[in-house]
Amino acid sequence: MNDRTGLSRFLADSGTPQELTRVLLTAAAAGTRISRELRRSGISGETGSTGGTNVQGELVKKMDTLANQILVEAFRSAGDAAMVASEEMEEPLILAPDAPYSVLFDPLDGSSNVDIGGSVGSIISVQRAPRGAELSRESLLQKGAGQAAACYLNYGPSTALVLSVGLGTHLFCLDPDGEDFFLTLPSVRIPGRGRVYATNEGQRTYYHPGARRFVEYLQAPEKSDGRPYSTRYSGCFVTDVHRILLEGGIYFYPADSRDPKRPHGKLRLLYECAPMGMLVEQAGGKASTGKGPISEIQPTEIHQRVPLYIGSPHEVSIAEEFEAESR
Ligand code: AFP
């Protein structure tokens, strides 16, 4: 018998509105199923690509499609989401028009890690749905600051669920036997500064000068402030941010000149940067484009990309100074 606090009891004790609790429990149940499917993917044949590409023009992994189906079906059968939008779907879906919340997700972040046995994640943003107003894709174009809740699942050696309803950030761990999440670290506080950074350095030549000089700053030997930093880049945004949330440091994917069709970096605002930004900021960290808070960007498109610097306030503030060329 596990005497830890279970997820549903934690949400009840923290006064979370019932409808929001239902949405988060639906997300957690879908995450449990995705975790199970990942563990058996080598046997079930859910490895490799479908051969198709998604709205981002990226090769779709079989587990991307399965994770997306699991989340969409979970919210469809639970009837607790007005609309759902996903990295794997060009257009959002209207499910239960009278439901008070809509859900946006990256069903399987870092999916290129599945076939090599690396860790992957799911990212979920919960928005308040307009009541009585026409539900449309435009109603999902809401600033991150307005999110009702956010959570991510990190599928690594153990499966972790990190969530916030705006009252701090809390860490749960999946008990694979009972398939329930239990609170293992309430009120997570990110260290004010760290020793690691996560970025795709192989692309550094495409970074604009401010971002390039920030990498040089992190790598410069300076004993007085613990430099050089170490690199920890897993290929999975969720896993890298999970490490940084617990140990400090910074993850960044700046704007780069690699692909003129993608001048604003790679990560998507509504279902990657905004929810991860809420979770890190609720833990005392920072999430910035380099020029300003992620949470204050007014979205214009469902699959919009933005530059991102996220992690300990010390490193993100220094990155902003390099972006502003004031350092
Ligand atoms: P996938 O989900 O397509 O594997 O992309 C993963 C990701 O969105 C994020 O998790 C990684 O940090 C980043 O992209 C990796 O991108 P690069 O391969 O360009 O470094």
CSV table of C-alpha atoms and ligand atoms in Angstrom, one decimal:
chain,number,residue,atom,x,y,z
A,1,MET,CA,0.0,0.0,0.0
A,2,ASN,CA,1.5,3.4,-1.1
A,3,ASP,CA,1.0,6.0,1.7
A,4,ARG,CA,2.0,8.8,-0.6
A,5,THR,CA,-0.6,11.4,-1.8
A,6,GLY,CA,-2.2,10.3,-5.0
A,7,LEU,CA,-2.9,12.8,-7.9
A,8,SER,CA,-6.6,13.0,-7.5
A,9,ARG,CA,-6.4,13.6,-3.8
A,10,PHE,CA,-3.7,16.2,-4.3
A,11,LEU,CA,-5.9,18.1,-6.8
A,12,ALA,CA,-8.9,17.9,-4.4
A,13,ASP,CA,-6.8,19.0,-1.4
A,14,SER,CA,-5.4,22.0,-3.4
A,15,GLY,CA,-9.0,23.2,-4.2
A,16,THR,CA,-8.6,22.6,-8.0
A,17,PRO,CA,-12.0,23.1,-9.7
A,18,GLN,CA,-13.6,19.8,-10.4
A,19,GLU,CA,-13.7,20.2,-14.2
A,20,LEU,CA,-10.0,21.1,-14.3
A,21,THR,CA,-9.3,18.1,-12.1
A,22,ARG,CA,-11.1,15.9,-14.6
A,23,VAL,CA,-9.1,17.3,-17.5
A,24,LEU,CA,-5.8,16.7,-15.6
A,25,LEU,CA,-6.8,13.1,-14.6
A,26,THR,CA,-7.7,12.4,-18.2
A,27,ALA,CA,-4.2,13.7,-19.3
A,28,ALA,CA,-2.6,11.5,-16.6
A,29,ALA,CA,-4.5,8.4,-17.6
A,30,ALA,CA,-3.5,9.0,-21.3
A,31,GLY,CA,0.1,9.4,-20.2
A,32,THR,CA,0.0,6.1,-18.3
A,33,ARG,CA,-1.2,4.4,-21.5
A,34,ILE,CA,1.5,6.1,-23.6
A,35,SER,CA,4.1,5.0,-21.0
A,36,ARG,CA,2.9,1.4,-21.3
A,37,GLU,CA,2.9,1.5,-25.1
A,38,LEU,CA,6.5,2.9,-25.1
A,39,ARG,CA,7.7,0.1,-22.9
A,40,ARG,CA,6.3,-2.5,-25.2
A,41,SER,CA,7.0,-0.6,-28.5
A,42,GLY,CA,9.9,-2.8,-29.4
A,43,ILE,CA,7.6,-5.9,-29.2
A,44,SER,CA,4.4,-4.4,-30.6
A,45,GLY,CA,6.2,-3.0,-33.7
A,46,GLU,CA,5.4,0.6,-32.8
A,47,THR,CA,8.9,1.6,-33.7
A,48,GLY,CA,10.1,3.3,-36.9
A,49,SER,CA,8.2,5.9,-39.1
A,50,THR,CA,4.8,5.9,-40.7
A,51,GLY,CA,6.5,7.2,-43.9
A,52,GLY,CA,4.2,10.3,-43.7
A,53,THR,CA,5.0,13.9,-42.6
A,54,ASN,CA,3.1,16.1,-40.2
A,55,VAL,CA,1.9,19.7,-40.6
A,56,GLN,CA,5.5,20.8,-39.6
A,57,GLY,CA,6.9,18.9,-42.5
A,58,GLU,CA,8.6,16.4,-40.1
A,59,LEU,CA,8.8,12.6,-40.6
A,60,VAL,CA,6.1,11.1,-38.3
A,61,LYS,CA,7.1,8.2,-36.0
A,62,LYS,CA,4.5,5.4,-35.4
A,63,MET,CA,4.6,6.3,-31.7
A,64,ASP,CA,3.8,10.0,-32.6
A,65,THR,CA,0.6,8.8,-34.2
A,66,LEU,CA,-0.3,6.3,-31.4
A,67,ALA,CA,0.4,8.9,-28.7
A,68,ASN,CA,-1.8,11.4,-30.5
A,69,GLN,CA,-4.6,8.9,-30.9
A,70,ILE,CA,-4.4,7.9,-27.2
A,71,LEU,CA,-4.7,11.6,-26.1
A,72,VAL,CA,-7.5,12.5,-28.6
A,73,GLU,CA,-9.5,9.4,-27.7
A,74,ALA,CA,-9.0,10.0,-24.0
A,75,PHE,CA,-10.5,13.5,-24.2
A,76,ARG,CA,-13.2,12.5,-26.6
A,77,SER,CA,-14.5,9.6,-24.4
A,78,ALA,CA,-14.1,11.7,-21.2
A,79,GLY,CA,-16.0,14.6,-22.7
A,80,ASP,CA,-14.1,17.1,-20.6
A,81,ALA,CA,-12.4,19.1,-23.4
A,82,ALA,CA,-14.2,21.7,-25.6
A,83,MET,CA,-11.4,21.6,-28.2
A,84,VAL,CA,-8.1,19.7,-28.7
A,85,ALA,CA,-5.1,20.8,-30.8
A,86,SER,CA,-2.0,18.8,-31.4
A,87,GLU,CA,1.5,19.0,-33.0
A,88,GLU,CA,0.3,16.0,-35.1
A,89,MET,CA,-2.9,17.6,-36.3
A,90,GLU,CA,-3.1,20.4,-38.9
A,91,GLU,CA,-6.5,21.6,-37.5
A,92,PRO,CA,-7.9,21.5,-34.0
A,93,LEU,CA,-10.9,19.3,-33.2
A,94,ILE,CA,-14.1,20.5,-31.5
A,95,LEU,CA,-15.1,17.7,-29.0
A,96,ALA,CA,-17.4,18.8,-26.2
A,97,PRO,CA,-18.5,22.4,-27.0
A,98,ASP,CA,-19.9,23.1,-23.5
A,99,ALA,CA,-16.8,22.0,-21.7
A,100,PRO,CA,-15.0,24.8,-19.8
A,101,TYR,CA,-11.5,23.9,-20.9
A,102,SER,CA,-9.6,23.2,-24.2
A,103,VAL,CA,-6.4,21.2,-24.4
A,104,LEU,CA,-3.3,21.6,-26.6
A,105,PHE,CA,-0.5,19.0,-26.7
A,106,ASP,CA,2.7,17.8,-28.1
A,107,PRO,CA,1.8,14.1,-27.8
A,108,LEU,CA,5.4,12.7,-28.0
A,109,ASP,CA,8.2,15.2,-27.7
A,110,GLY,CA,11.6,13.9,-28.8
A,111,SER,CA,10.1,11.0,-30.7
A,112,SER,CA,13.3,10.5,-32.7
A,113,ASN,CA,14.6,9.0,-29.4
A,114,VAL,CA,12.1,6.1,-29.4
A,115,ASP,CA,13.9,3.8,-31.8
A,116,ILE,CA,17.2,4.3,-29.9
A,117,GLY,CA,15.7,3.7,-26.5
A,118,GLY,CA,16.1,7.3,-25.4
A,119,SER,CA,13.7,9.2,-23.1
A,120,VAL,CA,10.7,11.1,-24.6
A,121,GLY,CA,7.9,13.2,-23.2
A,122,SER,CA,4.4,14.6,-23.6
A,123,ILE,CA,3.5,18.3,-23.1
A,124,ILE,CA,0.0,19.5,-22.3
A,125,SER,CA,-1.5,23.0,-22.0
A,126,VAL,CA,-5.0,23.6,-20.6
A,127,GLN,CA,-6.8,26.8,-21.6
A,128,ARG,CA,-10.1,28.2,-20.5
A,129,ALA,CA,-12.6,27.8,-23.3
A,130,PRO,CA,-14.9,30.7,-24.3
A,131,ARG,CA,-18.3,30.0,-22.8
A,132,GLY,CA,-21.3,30.5,-25.2
A,133,ALA,CA,-19.0,32.0,-27.8
A,134,GLU,CA,-18.3,30.4,-31.2
A,135,LEU,CA,-15.6,27.8,-30.7
A,136,SER,CA,-13.0,28.2,-33.4
A,137,ARG,CA,-9.2,27.8,-34.0
A,138,GLU,CA,-9.0,31.5,-33.1
A,139,SER,CA,-10.3,30.8,-29.6
A,140,LEU,CA,-7.1,28.8,-29.0
A,141,LEU,CA,-4.8,31.8,-29.8
A,142,GLN,CA,-4.4,32.7,-26.1
A,143,LYS,CA,-1.4,34.1,-24.3
A,144,GLY,CA,0.5,31.6,-22.1
A,145,ALA,CA,-0.1,33.8,-19.1
A,146,GLY,CA,-3.8,32.8,-19.3
A,147,GLN,CA,-3.3,29.1,-19.1
A,148,ALA,CA,-5.5,27.3,-16.5
A,149,ALA,CA,-2.9,24.5,-16.1
A,150,ALA,CA,0.1,22.8,-17.7
A,151,CYS,CA,1.8,19.5,-17.3
A,152,TYR,CA,4.4,17.3,-18.9
A,153,LEU,CA,5.2,13.6,-18.7
A,154,ASN,CA,8.8,12.5,-18.9
A,155,TYR,CA,9.1,8.8,-20.0
A,156,GLY,CA,12.5,7.8,-18.8
A,157,PRO,CA,13.7,5.1,-16.4
A,158,SER,CA,10.6,6.0,-14.4
A,159,THR,CA,7.6,8.0,-15.7
A,160,ALA,CA,7.3,11.5,-14.1
A,161,LEU,CA,4.4,13.9,-14.2
A,162,VAL,CA,5.1,17.5,-13.5
A,163,LEU,CA,2.0,19.8,-13.2
A,164,SER,CA,0.8,23.3,-12.2
A,165,VAL,CA,-2.6,24.8,-11.8
A,166,GLY,CA,-1.0,28.2,-11.0
A,167,LEU,CA,-0.2,27.3,-7.4
A,168,GLY,CA,3.4,26.2,-7.7
A,169,THR,CA,4.8,23.2,-9.7
A,170,HIS,CA,4.6,19.7,-8.3
A,171,LEU,CA,6.3,16.4,-9.3
A,172,PHE,CA,4.5,13.0,-9.3
A,173,CYS,CA,5.9,9.6,-10.1
A,174,LEU,CA,4.0,6.7,-11.8
A,175,ASP,CA,3.6,3.5,-9.8
A,176,PRO,CA,3.8,1.1,-12.8
A,177,ASP,CA,2.1,-1.6,-10.7
A,178,GLY,CA,-1.0,0.3,-9.7
A,179,GLU,CA,-0.7,2.7,-12.7
A,180,ASP,CA,-1.4,5.7,-10.4
A,181,PHE,CA,0.7,8.8,-9.9
A,182,PHE,CA,1.9,9.7,-6.5
A,183,LEU,CA,3.3,13.0,-5.2
A,184,THR,CA,7.1,12.7,-4.8
A,185,LEU,CA,8.2,16.4,-4.7
A,186,PRO,CA,5.7,19.1,-3.9
A,187,SER,CA,6.4,22.8,-4.6
A,188,VAL,CA,9.5,22.2,-6.8
A,189,ARG,CA,11.9,25.2,-6.7
A,190,ILE,CA,14.4,25.4,-9.6
A,191,PRO,CA,17.9,26.3,-8.4
A,192,GLY,CA,18.7,30.0,-9.0
A,193,ARG,CA,21.6,29.1,-11.2
A,194,GLY,CA,23.1,25.9,-12.6
A,195,ARG,CA,26.1,24.2,-14.2
A,196,VAL,CA,24.7,22.7,-17.4
A,197,TYR,CA,23.3,24.0,-20.7
A,198,ALA,CA,21.3,22.2,-23.4
A,199,THR,CA,21.3,23.4,-27.0
A,200,ASN,CA,22.1,21.9,-30.4
A,201,GLU,CA,25.5,23.3,-30.6
A,202,GLY,CA,26.1,21.6,-34.0
A,203,GLN,CA,23.9,24.4,-35.4
A,204,ARG,CA,25.8,27.2,-33.6
A,205,THR,CA,27.1,28.8,-36.9
A,206,TYR,CA,23.5,29.5,-37.8
A,207,TYR,CA,22.8,31.3,-34.5
A,208,HIS,CA,22.7,35.0,-34.6
A,209,PRO,CA,25.7,36.8,-33.0
A,210,GLY,CA,24.0,37.3,-29.6
A,211,ALA,CA,23.2,33.6,-29.1
A,212,ARG,CA,26.6,32.6,-30.4
A,213,ARG,CA,28.4,34.8,-27.9
A,214,PHE,CA,26.2,33.4,-25.2
A,215,VAL,CA,27.5,29.9,-26.0
A,216,GLU,CA,31.1,31.3,-25.9
A,217,TYR,CA,30.3,32.8,-22.5
A,218,LEU,CA,29.1,29.5,-21.1
A,219,GLN,CA,32.2,27.7,-22.4
A,220,ALA,CA,34.7,30.3,-21.3
A,221,PRO,CA,36.8,29.0,-18.3
A,222,GLU,CA,36.1,31.3,-15.4
A,223,LYS,CA,36.6,29.6,-12.0
A,224,SER,CA,35.0,32.6,-10.0
A,225,ASP,CA,31.6,31.8,-11.4
A,226,GLY,CA,31.8,28.1,-12.1
A,227,ARG,CA,32.4,28.3,-15.9
A,228,PRO,CA,32.8,26.5,-18.2
A,229,TYR,CA,29.3,24.9,-18.0
A,230,SER,CA,28.8,21.3,-19.1
A,231,THR,CA,26.6,20.3,-22.0
A,232,ARG,CA,23.6,18.0,-21.5
A,233,TYR,CA,21.5,17.7,-24.7
A,234,SER,CA,19.3,14.6,-25.0
A,235,GLY,CA,17.3,15.4,-28.2
A,236,CYS,CA,14.2,15.6,-26.0
A,237,PHE,CA,13.1,19.1,-24.8
A,238,VAL,CA,11.0,17.6,-21.9
A,239,THR,CA,13.9,15.5,-20.5
A,240,ASP,CA,16.4,18.4,-20.8
A,241,VAL,CA,14.0,20.8,-19.0
A,242,HIS,CA,13.2,18.1,-16.4
A,243,ARG,CA,16.9,17.9,-15.5
A,244,ILE,CA,17.2,21.7,-15.4
A,245,LEU,CA,14.0,22.0,-13.2
A,246,LEU,CA,15.7,19.7,-10.6
A,247,GLU,CA,19.4,20.7,-10.9
A,248,GLY,CA,19.4,24.2,-12.5
A,249,GLY,CA,20.8,25.5,-15.8
A,250,ILE,CA,19.4,26.5,-19.1
A,251,TYR,CA,17.9,25.0,-22.3
A,252,PHE,CA,17.8,27.2,-25.4
A,253,TYR,CA,16.7,26.9,-29.0
A,254,PRO,CA,17.3,30.3,-30.4
A,255,ALA,CA,16.2,31.8,-33.7
A,256,ASP,CA,18.6,30.7,-36.4
A,257,SER,CA,19.3,31.3,-40.1
A,258,ARG,CA,19.4,27.6,-41.0
A,259,ASP,CA,16.0,27.5,-42.7
A,260,PRO,CA,14.5,30.7,-44.1
A,261,LYS,CA,11.1,29.1,-43.8
A,262,ARG,CA,11.7,28.8,-40.0
A,263,PRO,CA,13.4,32.1,-38.9
A,264,HIS,CA,12.0,31.9,-35.3
A,265,GLY,CA,13.7,28.6,-34.2
A,266,LYS,CA,12.0,25.2,-34.0
A,267,LEU,CA,9.8,25.0,-30.9
A,268,ARG,CA,6.1,25.6,-31.0
A,269,LEU,CA,4.6,28.3,-28.8
A,270,LEU,CA,1.2,27.0,-27.8
A,271,TYR,CA,1.9,23.3,-26.9
A,272,GLU,CA,5.7,23.4,-26.2
A,273,CYS,CA,7.0,26.7,-25.0
A,274,ALA,CA,4.0,28.2,-23.2
A,275,PRO,CA,3.2,25.1,-21.0
A,276,MET,CA,6.8,24.4,-20.2
A,277,GLY,CA,7.2,28.1,-19.5
A,278,MET,CA,4.4,28.1,-17.0
A,279,LEU,CA,5.8,25.0,-15.2
A,280,VAL,CA,9.3,26.5,-14.9
A,281,GLU,CA,8.1,30.0,-13.9
A,282,GLN,CA,5.8,28.5,-11.2
A,283,ALA,CA,9.0,26.9,-9.8
A,284,GLY,CA,10.9,30.2,-9.7
A,285,GLY,CA,12.6,29.9,-13.1
A,286,LYS,CA,12.3,32.0,-16.3
A,287,ALA,CA,11.1,31.4,-19.9
A,288,SER,CA,12.0,34.0,-22.5
A,289,THR,CA,12.3,34.5,-26.3
A,290,GLY,CA,15.5,36.3,-25.4
A,291,LYS,CA,13.7,39.5,-25.9
A,292,GLY,CA,10.8,39.1,-23.5
A,293,PRO,CA,8.6,36.6,-21.5
A,294,ILE,CA,7.1,33.7,-23.5
A,295,SER,CA,3.9,34.0,-21.4
A,296,GLU,CA,3.2,37.5,-22.9
A,297,ILE,CA,3.4,36.6,-26.6
A,298,GLN,CA,0.0,37.0,-28.3
A,299,PRO,CA,-0.2,33.9,-30.6
A,300,THR,CA,-1.2,34.4,-34.2
A,301,GLU,CA,-1.1,30.8,-35.4
A,302,ILE,CA,-1.8,27.3,-33.9
A,303,HIS,CA,1.6,25.9,-34.9
A,304,GLN,CA,3.6,29.1,-34.5
A,305,ARG,CA,7.3,28.8,-33.6
A,306,VAL,CA,9.3,31.0,-31.2
A,307,PRO,CA,12.9,31.3,-30.0
A,308,LEU,CA,13.3,29.9,-26.4
A,309,TYR,CA,15.6,30.4,-23.5
A,310,ILE,CA,14.2,28.5,-20.4
A,311,GLY,CA,15.6,27.5,-17.0
A,312,SER,CA,17.3,29.1,-14.0
A,313,PRO,CA,16.7,32.9,-13.7
A,314,HIS,CA,20.5,33.6,-13.6
A,315,GLU,CA,21.3,32.0,-16.9
A,316,VAL,CA,18.2,33.2,-18.8
A,317,SER,CA,18.8,36.8,-17.7
A,318,ILE,CA,22.4,36.6,-19.0
A,319,ALA,CA,21.1,35.2,-22.3
A,320,GLU,CA,18.7,38.1,-22.6
A,321,GLU,CA,21.6,40.5,-22.1
A,322,PHE,CA,23.5,38.8,-25.0
A,323,GLU,CA,20.3,38.9,-27.1
A,324,ALA,CA,20.0,42.6,-26.4
A,325,GLU,CA,23.7,43.0,-27.2
A,326,SER,CA,24.1,44.8,-23.8
A,327,ARG,CA,26.8,42.3,-22.7
B,1,AFP,P1,11.0,15.7,-32.3
B,1,AFP,O1,9.8,15.5,-31.4
B,1,AFP,O2,10.7,15.9,-33.8
B,1,AFP,O3,12.1,14.6,-32.0
B,1,AFP,O4,11.8,17.0,-31.9
B,1,AFP,C1,12.2,17.1,-30.6
B,1,AFP,C2,12.4,18.6,-30.3
B,1,AFP,O5,11.2,19.3,-30.5
B,1,AFP,C3,12.8,18.8,-28.9
B,1,AFP,O6,12.4,17.8,-28.0
B,1,AFP,C4,14.3,18.8,-29.0
B,1,AFP,O7,15.0,19.4,-28.0
B,1,AFP,C5,14.6,19.4,-30.3
B,1,AFP,O8,13.4,19.2,-31.1
B,1,AFP,C6,15.7,18.7,-31.1
B,1,AFP,O9,15.9,19.5,-32.3
B,1,AFP,P2,17.3,19.4,-33.1
B,1,AFP,O10,17.3,18.0,-33.6
B,1,AFP,O11,17.2,20.4,-34.2
B,1,AFP,O12,18.3,19.6,-32.1
